mmCIF file of C-alpha atoms in Angstrom:
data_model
loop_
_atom_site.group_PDB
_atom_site.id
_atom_site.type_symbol
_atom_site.label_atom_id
_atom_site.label_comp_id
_atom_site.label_asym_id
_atom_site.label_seq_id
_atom_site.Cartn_x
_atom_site.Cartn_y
_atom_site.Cartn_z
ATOM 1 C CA UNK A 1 -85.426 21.742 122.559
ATOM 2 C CA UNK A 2 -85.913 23.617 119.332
ATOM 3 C CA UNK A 3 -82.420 25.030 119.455
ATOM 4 C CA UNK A 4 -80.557 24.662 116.539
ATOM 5 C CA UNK A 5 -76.448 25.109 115.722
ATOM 6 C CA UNK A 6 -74.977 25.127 112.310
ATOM 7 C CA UNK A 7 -71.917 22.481 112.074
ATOM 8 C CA UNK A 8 -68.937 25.091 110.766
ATOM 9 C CA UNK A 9 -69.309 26.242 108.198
ATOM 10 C CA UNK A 10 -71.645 23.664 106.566
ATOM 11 C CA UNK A 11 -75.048 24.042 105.769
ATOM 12 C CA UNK A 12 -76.261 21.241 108.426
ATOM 13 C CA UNK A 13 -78.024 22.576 111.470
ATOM 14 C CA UNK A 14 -78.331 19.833 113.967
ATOM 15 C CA UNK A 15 -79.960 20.422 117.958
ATOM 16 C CA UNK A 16 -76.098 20.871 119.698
ATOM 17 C CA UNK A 17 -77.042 17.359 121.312
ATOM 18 C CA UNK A 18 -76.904 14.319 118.579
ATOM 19 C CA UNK A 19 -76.401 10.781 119.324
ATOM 20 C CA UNK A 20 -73.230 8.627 118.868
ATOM 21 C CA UNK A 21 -74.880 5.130 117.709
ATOM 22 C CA UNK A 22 -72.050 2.599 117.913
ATOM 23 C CA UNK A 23 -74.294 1.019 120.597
ATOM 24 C CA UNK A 24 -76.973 0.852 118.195
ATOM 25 C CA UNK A 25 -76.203 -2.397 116.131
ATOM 26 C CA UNK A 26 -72.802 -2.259 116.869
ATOM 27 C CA UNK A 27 -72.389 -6.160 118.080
ATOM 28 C CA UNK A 28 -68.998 -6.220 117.447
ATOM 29 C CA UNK A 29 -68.386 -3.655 120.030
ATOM 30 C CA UNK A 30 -70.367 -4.361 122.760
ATOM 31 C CA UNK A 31 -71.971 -7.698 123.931
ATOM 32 C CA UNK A 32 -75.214 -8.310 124.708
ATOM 33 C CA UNK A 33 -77.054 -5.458 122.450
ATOM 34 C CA UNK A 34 -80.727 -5.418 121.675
ATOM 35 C CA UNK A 35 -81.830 -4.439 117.996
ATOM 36 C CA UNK A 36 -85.129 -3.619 119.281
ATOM 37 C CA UNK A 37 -83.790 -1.258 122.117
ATOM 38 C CA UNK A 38 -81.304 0.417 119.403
ATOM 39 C CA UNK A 39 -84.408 0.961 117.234
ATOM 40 C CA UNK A 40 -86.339 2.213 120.567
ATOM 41 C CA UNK A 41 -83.157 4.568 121.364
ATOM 42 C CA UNK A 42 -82.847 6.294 117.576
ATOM 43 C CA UNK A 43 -86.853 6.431 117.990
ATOM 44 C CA UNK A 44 -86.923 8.143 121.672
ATOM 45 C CA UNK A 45 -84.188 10.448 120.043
ATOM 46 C CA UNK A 46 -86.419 11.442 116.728
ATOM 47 C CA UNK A 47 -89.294 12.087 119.029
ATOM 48 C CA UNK A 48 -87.861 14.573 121.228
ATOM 49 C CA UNK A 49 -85.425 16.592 118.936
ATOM 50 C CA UNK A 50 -82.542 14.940 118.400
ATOM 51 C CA UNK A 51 -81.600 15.163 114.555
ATOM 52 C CA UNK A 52 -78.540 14.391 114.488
ATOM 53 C CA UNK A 53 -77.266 10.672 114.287
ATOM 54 C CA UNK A 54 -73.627 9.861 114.408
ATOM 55 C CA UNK A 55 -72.859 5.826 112.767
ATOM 56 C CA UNK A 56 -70.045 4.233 110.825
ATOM 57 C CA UNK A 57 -69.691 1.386 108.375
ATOM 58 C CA UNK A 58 -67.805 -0.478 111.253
ATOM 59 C CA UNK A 59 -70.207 -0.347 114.127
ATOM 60 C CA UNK A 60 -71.841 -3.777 113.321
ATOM 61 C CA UNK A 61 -70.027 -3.727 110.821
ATOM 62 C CA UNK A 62 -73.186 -2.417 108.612
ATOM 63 C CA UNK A 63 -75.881 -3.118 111.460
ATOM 64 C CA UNK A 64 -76.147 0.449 112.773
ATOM 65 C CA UNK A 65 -76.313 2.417 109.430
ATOM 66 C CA UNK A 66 -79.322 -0.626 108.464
ATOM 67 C CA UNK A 67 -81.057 0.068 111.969
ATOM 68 C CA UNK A 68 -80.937 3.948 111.452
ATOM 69 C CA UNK A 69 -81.912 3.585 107.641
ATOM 70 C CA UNK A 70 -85.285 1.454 108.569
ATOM 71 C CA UNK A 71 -86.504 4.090 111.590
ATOM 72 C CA UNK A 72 -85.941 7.015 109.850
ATOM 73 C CA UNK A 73 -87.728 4.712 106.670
ATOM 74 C CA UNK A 74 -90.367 4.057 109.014
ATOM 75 C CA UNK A 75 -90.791 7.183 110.908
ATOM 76 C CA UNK A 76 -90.417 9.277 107.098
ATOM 77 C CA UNK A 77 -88.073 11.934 108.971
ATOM 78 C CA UNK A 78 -85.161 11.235 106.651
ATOM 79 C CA UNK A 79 -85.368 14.976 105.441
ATOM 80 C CA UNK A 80 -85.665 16.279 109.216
ATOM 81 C CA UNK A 81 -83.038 14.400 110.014
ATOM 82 C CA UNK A 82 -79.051 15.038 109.466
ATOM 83 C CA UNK A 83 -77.028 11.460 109.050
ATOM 84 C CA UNK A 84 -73.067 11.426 109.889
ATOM 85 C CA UNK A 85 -71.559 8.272 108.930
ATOM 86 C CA UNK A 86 -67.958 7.063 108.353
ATOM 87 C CA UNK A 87 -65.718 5.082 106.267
ATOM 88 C CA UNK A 88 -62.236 3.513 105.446
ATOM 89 C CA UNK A 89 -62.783 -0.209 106.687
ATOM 90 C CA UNK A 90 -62.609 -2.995 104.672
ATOM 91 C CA UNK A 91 -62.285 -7.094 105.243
ATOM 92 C CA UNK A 92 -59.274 -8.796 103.771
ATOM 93 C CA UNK A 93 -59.906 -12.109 104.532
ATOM 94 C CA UNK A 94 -59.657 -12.227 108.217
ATOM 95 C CA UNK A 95 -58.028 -9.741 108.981
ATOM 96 C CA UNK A 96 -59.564 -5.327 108.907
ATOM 97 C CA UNK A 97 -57.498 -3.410 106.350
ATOM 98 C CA UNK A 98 -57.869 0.431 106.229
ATOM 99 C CA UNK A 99 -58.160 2.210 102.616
ATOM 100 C CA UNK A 100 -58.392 5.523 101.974
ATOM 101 C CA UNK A 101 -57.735 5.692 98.330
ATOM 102 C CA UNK A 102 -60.505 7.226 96.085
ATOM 103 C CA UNK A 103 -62.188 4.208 94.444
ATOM 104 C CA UNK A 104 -62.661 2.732 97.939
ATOM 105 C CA UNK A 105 -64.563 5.683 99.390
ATOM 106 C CA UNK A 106 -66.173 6.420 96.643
ATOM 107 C CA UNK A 107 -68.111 2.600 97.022
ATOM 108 C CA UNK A 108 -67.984 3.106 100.639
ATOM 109 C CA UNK A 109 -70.306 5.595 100.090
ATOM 110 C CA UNK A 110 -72.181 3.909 97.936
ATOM 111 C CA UNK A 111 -72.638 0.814 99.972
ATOM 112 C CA UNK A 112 -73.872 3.322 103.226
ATOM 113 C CA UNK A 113 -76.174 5.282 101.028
ATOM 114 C CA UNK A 114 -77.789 1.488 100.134
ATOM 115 C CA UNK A 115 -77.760 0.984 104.112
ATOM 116 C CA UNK A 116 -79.329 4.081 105.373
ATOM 117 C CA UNK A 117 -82.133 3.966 102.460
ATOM 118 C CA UNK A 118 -81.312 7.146 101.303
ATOM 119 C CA UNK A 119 -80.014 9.087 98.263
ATOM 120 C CA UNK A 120 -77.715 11.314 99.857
ATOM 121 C CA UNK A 121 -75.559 11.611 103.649
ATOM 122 C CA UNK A 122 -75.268 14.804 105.333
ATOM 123 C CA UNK A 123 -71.582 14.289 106.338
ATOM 124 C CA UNK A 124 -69.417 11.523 105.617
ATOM 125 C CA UNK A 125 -65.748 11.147 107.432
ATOM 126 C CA UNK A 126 -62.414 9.180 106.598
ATOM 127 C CA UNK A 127 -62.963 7.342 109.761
ATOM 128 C CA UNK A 128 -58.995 6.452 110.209
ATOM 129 C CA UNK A 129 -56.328 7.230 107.752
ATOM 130 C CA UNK A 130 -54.329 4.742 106.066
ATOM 131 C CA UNK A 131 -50.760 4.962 105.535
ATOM 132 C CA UNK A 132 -50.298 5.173 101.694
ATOM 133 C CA UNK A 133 -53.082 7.802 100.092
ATOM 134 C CA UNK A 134 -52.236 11.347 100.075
ATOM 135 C CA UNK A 135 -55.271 12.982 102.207
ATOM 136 C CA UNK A 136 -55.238 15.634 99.659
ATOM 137 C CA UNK A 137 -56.726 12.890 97.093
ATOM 138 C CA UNK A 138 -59.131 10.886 99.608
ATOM 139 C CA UNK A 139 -60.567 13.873 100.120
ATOM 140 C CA UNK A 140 -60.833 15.151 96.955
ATOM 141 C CA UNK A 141 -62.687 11.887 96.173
ATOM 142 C CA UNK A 142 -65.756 12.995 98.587
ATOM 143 C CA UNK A 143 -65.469 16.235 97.061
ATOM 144 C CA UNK A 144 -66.316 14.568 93.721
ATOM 145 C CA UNK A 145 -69.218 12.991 95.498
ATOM 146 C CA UNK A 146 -70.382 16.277 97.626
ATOM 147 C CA UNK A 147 -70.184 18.104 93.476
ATOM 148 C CA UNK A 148 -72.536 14.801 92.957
ATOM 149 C CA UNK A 149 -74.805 15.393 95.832
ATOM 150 C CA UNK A 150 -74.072 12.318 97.186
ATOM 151 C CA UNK A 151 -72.749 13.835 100.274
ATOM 152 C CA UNK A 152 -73.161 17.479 101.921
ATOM 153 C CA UNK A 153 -70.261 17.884 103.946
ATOM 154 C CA UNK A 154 -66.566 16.399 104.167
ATOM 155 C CA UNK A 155 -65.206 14.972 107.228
ATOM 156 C CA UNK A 156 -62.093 12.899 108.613
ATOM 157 C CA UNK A 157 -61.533 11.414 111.822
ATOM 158 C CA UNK A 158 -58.915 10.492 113.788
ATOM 159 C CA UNK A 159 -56.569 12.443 111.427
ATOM 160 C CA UNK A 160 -53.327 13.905 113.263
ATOM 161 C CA UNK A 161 -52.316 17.273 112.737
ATOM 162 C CA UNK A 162 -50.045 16.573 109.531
ATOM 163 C CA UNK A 163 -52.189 14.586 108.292
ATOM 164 C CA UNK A 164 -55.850 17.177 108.717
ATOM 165 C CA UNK A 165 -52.994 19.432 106.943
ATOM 166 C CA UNK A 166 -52.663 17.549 104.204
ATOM 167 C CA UNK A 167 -56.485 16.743 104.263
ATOM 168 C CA UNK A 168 -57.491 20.633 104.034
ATOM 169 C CA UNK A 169 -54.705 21.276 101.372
ATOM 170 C CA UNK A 170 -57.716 22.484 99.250
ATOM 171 C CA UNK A 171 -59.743 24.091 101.503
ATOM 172 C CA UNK A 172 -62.128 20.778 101.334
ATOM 173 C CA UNK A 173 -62.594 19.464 105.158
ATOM 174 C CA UNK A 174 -65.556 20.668 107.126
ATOM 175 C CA UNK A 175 -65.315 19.212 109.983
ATOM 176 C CA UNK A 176 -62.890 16.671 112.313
ATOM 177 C CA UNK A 177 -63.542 14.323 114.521
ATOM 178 C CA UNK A 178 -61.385 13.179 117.283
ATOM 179 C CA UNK A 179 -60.956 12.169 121.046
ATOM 180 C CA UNK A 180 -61.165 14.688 123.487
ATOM 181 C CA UNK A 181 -62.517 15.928 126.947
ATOM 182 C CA UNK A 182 -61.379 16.913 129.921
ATOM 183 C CA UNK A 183 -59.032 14.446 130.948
ATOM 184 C CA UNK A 184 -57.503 14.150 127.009
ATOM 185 C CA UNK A 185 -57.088 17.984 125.880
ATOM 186 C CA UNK A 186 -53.930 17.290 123.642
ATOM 187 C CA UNK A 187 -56.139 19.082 120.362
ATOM 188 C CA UNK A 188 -55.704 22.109 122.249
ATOM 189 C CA UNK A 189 -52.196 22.802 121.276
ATOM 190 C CA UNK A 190 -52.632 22.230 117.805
ATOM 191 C CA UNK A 191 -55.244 20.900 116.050
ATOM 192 C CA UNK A 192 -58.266 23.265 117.699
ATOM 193 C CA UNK A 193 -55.945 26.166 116.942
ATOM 194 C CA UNK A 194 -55.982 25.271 112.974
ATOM 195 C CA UNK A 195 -59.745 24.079 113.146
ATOM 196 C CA UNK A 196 -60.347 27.732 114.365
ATOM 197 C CA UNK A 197 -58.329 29.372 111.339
ATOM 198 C CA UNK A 198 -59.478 27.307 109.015
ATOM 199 C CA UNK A 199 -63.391 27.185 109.916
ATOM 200 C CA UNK A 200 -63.268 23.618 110.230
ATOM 201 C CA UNK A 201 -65.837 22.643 113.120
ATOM 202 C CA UNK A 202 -64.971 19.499 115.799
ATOM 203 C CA UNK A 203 -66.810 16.805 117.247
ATOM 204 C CA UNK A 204 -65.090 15.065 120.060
ATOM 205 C CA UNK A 205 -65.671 11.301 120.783
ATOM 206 C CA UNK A 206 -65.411 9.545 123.921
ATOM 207 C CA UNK A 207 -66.198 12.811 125.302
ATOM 208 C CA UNK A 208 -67.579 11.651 128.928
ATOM 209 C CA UNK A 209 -64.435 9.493 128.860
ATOM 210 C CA UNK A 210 -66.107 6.193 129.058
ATOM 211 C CA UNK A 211 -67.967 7.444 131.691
ATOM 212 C CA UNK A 212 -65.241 8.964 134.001
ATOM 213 C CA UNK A 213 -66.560 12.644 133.469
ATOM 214 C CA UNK A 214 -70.324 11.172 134.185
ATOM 215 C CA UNK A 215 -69.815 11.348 137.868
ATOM 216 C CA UNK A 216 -71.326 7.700 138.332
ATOM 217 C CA UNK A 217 -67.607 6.178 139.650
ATOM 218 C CA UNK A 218 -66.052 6.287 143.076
ATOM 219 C CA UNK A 219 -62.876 4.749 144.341
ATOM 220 C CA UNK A 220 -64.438 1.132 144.790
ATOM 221 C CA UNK A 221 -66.064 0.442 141.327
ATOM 222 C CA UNK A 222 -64.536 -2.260 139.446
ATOM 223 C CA UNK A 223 -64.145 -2.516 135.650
ATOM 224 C CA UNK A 224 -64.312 -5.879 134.197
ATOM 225 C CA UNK A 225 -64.243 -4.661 130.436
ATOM 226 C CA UNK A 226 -61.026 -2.575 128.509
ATOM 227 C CA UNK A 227 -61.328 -0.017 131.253
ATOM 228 C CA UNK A 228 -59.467 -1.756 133.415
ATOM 229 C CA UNK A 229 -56.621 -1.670 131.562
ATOM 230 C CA UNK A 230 -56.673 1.855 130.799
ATOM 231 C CA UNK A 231 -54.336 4.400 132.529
ATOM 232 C CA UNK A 232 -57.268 7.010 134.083
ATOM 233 C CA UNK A 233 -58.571 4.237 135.524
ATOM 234 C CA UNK A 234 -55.381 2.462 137.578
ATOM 235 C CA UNK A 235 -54.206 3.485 140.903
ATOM 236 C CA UNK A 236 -53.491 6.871 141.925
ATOM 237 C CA UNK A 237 -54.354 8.667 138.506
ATOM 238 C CA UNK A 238 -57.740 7.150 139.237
ATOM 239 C CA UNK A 239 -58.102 8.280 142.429
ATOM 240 C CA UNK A 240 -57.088 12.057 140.869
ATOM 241 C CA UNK A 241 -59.124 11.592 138.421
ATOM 242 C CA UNK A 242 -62.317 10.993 140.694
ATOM 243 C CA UNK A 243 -61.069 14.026 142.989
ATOM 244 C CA UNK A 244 -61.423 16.470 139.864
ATOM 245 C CA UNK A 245 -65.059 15.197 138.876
ATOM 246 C CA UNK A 246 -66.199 15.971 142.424
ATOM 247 C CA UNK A 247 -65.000 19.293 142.200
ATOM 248 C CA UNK A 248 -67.342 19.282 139.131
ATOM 249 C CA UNK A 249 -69.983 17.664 141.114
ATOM 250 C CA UNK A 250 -69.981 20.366 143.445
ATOM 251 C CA UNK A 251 -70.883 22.824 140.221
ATOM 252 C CA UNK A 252 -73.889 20.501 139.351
ATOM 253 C CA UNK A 253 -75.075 20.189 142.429
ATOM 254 C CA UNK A 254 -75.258 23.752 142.876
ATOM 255 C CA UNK A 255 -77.716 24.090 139.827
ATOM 256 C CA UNK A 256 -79.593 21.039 140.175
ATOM 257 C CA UNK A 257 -77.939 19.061 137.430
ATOM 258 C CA UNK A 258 -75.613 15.888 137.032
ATOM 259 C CA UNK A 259 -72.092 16.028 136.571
ATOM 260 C CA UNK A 260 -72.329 14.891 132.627
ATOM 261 C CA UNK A 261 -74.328 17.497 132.060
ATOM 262 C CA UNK A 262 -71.817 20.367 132.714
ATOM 263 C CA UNK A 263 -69.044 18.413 131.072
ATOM 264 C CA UNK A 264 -71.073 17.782 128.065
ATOM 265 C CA UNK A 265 -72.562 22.038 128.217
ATOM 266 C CA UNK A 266 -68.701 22.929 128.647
ATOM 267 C CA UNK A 267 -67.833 21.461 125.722
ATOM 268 C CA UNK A 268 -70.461 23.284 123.576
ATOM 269 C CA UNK A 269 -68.946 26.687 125.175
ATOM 270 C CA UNK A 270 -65.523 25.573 122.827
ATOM 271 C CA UNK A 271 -64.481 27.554 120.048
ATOM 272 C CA UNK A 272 -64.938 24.882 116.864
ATOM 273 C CA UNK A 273 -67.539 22.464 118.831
ATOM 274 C CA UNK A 274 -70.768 22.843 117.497
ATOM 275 C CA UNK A 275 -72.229 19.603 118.594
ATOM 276 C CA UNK A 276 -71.374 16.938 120.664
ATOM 277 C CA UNK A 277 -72.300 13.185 120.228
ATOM 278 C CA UNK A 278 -73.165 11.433 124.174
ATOM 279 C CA UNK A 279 -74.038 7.548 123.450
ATOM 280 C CA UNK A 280 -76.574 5.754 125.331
ATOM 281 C CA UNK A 281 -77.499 2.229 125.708
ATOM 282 C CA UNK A 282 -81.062 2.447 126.956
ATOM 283 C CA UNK A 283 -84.016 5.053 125.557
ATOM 284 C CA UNK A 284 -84.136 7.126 129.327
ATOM 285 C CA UNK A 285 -80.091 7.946 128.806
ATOM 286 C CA UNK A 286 -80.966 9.231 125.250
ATOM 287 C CA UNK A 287 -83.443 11.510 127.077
ATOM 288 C CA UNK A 288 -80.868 12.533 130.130
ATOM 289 C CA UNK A 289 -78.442 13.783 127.875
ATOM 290 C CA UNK A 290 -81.285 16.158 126.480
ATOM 291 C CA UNK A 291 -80.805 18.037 129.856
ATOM 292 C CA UNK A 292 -77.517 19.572 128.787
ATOM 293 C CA UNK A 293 -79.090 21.967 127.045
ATOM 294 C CA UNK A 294 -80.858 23.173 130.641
ATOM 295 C CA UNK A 295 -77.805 24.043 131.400
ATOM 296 C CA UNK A 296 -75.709 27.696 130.806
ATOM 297 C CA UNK A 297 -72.665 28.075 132.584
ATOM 298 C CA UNK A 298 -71.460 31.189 133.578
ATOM 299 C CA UNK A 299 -68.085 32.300 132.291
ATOM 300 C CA UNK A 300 -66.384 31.918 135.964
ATOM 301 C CA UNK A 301 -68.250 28.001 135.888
ATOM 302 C CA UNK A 302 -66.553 27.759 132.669
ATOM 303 C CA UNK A 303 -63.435 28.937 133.900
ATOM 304 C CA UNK A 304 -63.049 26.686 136.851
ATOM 305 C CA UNK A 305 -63.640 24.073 135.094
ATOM 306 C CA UNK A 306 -60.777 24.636 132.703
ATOM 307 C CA UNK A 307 -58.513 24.619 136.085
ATOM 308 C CA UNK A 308 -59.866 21.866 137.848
ATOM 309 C CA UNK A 309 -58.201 19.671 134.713
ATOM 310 C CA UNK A 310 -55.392 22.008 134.373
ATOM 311 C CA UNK A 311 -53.958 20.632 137.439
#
C-alpha cells in the first residue's frame, strides 16, 4: 500500500485511494452519524495508508474539517498527510447563499485552516460556482493565497465547461472535481478532453453511484432515502442498470474481487484521474476500498467495461 500518484501536475502525492469524509461529521447530510466512528474511520484510514482526506466547509457544516483537524492533531501526521477541503458556502440568515468573490474565499480559507489546526491546506476547491464572480478572479484569489502558502494547489468543483474555461483563463486550476462514473460519463465529451490539454487532473464524486456500481443491489431492494427518487434507480432503467453491474460482477468474480473494486481500479486507468475518493460509513469499508489497489485490469477488462455502459 506504499504506492504513491502525483495529483496533475501538483506537487501532492497521495496513495490513488483517499477518502471522501462527508460522512465524517457531516450531520446535516446523513442521520444518525457517530463522531466517534468518524474519528475511528479517518484513524483506520491514517493507519493503513490512506493520506489523502477529501472534506468541505459544508459537510457539518464545519464538523468534518474539526474531526479531521483533532486526529491528525492527535495522531501528529499532519505533514504525512495531504488535506482537500472546499469552499463557497455561506449562511444568510436561513437560507445557504453561494459566494465566490475573492474576500469570501480568501476567509473561507482562513476559517478551514482554524478548523483543521493547521497552517496551510494541500488543495482547496470553489466547491460550487456562484452566478456573479468572474472565475478568472475567484481563482486568482487562491492564487494569492497558494503565493502566501496558505494553500498548495487550486481546485473548483462542480464547475461546467464554460465556466472551468473561464476558471483556467490563467493557467491557475490544478485540478476539478465533478460527478462521474459509469452510469454519468457526460465529462467525457468535453470537460476530460480540456483537463487532458490543459494538465488539469480530476477527481470524480459519487463515483460508485450511491452504491449502484458496488454490486450490493438487486431488483427487490428498496430505497427509503433520495434514491428513490432518482432516475437509475426507477423502473426499467433500474433493472438495466443492475443487468450492466452483473456483467461487471462476472469480471470480479473471475479475479476474486468485488464489483466496487473494478469500478473504482477502472477509474484510476482514466487519462486525468489520479485519485479517487470512495466514502465509507464504518472503519472495515475504509479498509475494503484499500483492495482496489489488488486489482490491475487488463486492457481487454478495461475495454469491456467501457462497452458494457456504452450500451
Amino acid at each position: 500500500m506504499d504506492k504513491q500518484t502525483q495529483i496533475g501536475r501538483t506537487e501532492l502525492y497521495v496513495n490513488p485511494i483517499g477518502m471522501g469524509t462527508n460522512t465524517v461529521g457531516g450531520h446535516n447530510l446523513f442521520p444518525n452519524l457517530n463522531d466517534d466512528t468518524g474519528r475511528a474511520m479517518v484513524l483506520t484510514a491514517l493507519q493503513n495508508g490512506i493520506n489523502f482526506f477529501d472534506t468541505a466547509f459544508i459537510y457539518g457544516p464545519e464538523h468534518s474539517e474539526r474531526i479531521i483537524g483533532e486526529v491528525l492533531k492527535e495522531q501528529g501526521a499532519r505533514k504525512q498527510t495531504i488535506i482537500a477541503t472546499k469552499g463557497a458556502h455561506k449562511f444568510v440568515e436561513d437560507r445557504t447563499v453561494v459566494d465566490n468573490s475573492p474576500a469570501f474565499l480568501k476567509a473561507a480559507v482562513e476559517s478551514s485552516l482554524r478548523r483543521l489546526q493547521t497552517d496551510y491546506i494541500d488543495l482547496y476547491y470553489i466547491h460550487f460556482p456562484d452566478e456573479s464572480t468572474p472565475k478568472d478572479e475567484a481563482v486568482g484569489a487562491l492564487k494569492q493565497l497558494k503565493d502566501e502558502g496558505k494553500i498548495r494547489a487550486i481546485g473548483v468543483s462542480n464547475f461546467t465547461i464554460d465556466q472551468l474555461k473561464e476558471a483556467n483563463k490563467d493557467g491557475y486550476v490544478d485540478v476539478l472535481q465533478a460527478e462521474y462514473n459509469l452510469f454519468k460519463r457526460g465529462a467525457e465529451a468535453e470537460v476530460l478532453p480540456y483537463c487532458l490539454e490543459h494538465n488539469i487532473s480530476f477527481v470524480p464524486y459519487f463515483p460508485l453511484a450511491s452504491g449502484l456500481l458496488g454490486g450490493k443491489y438487486n431488483k427487490d431492494s428498496v430505497f427509503t432515502d433520495g434514491r428513490a427518487k432518482r432516475p437509475m434507480f426507477q423502473g426499467e432503467a433500474y433493472i438495466s442498470n443492475l443487468d450492466k453491474v452483473e456483467r461487471v460482477r462476472e469480471i470480479a468474480a473471475a479475479r476474486g474481487a468485488e464489483v466496487a473494486h473494478v469500478v473504482l481500479a477502472w477509474y484510476l486507468t482514466r487519462d486525468c484521474m489520479d485519485v479517487v475518493i470512495p466514502g465509507a460509513k464504518r472503519p472495515e469499508q475504509v479498509l475494503n476500498n484499500l483492495k482496489t489497489l489488488d486489482v490491475q485490469l487488463t486492457v481487454e477488462e478495461i475495454e469491456r467495461i467501457d462497452q458494457i455502459f456504452r450500451a
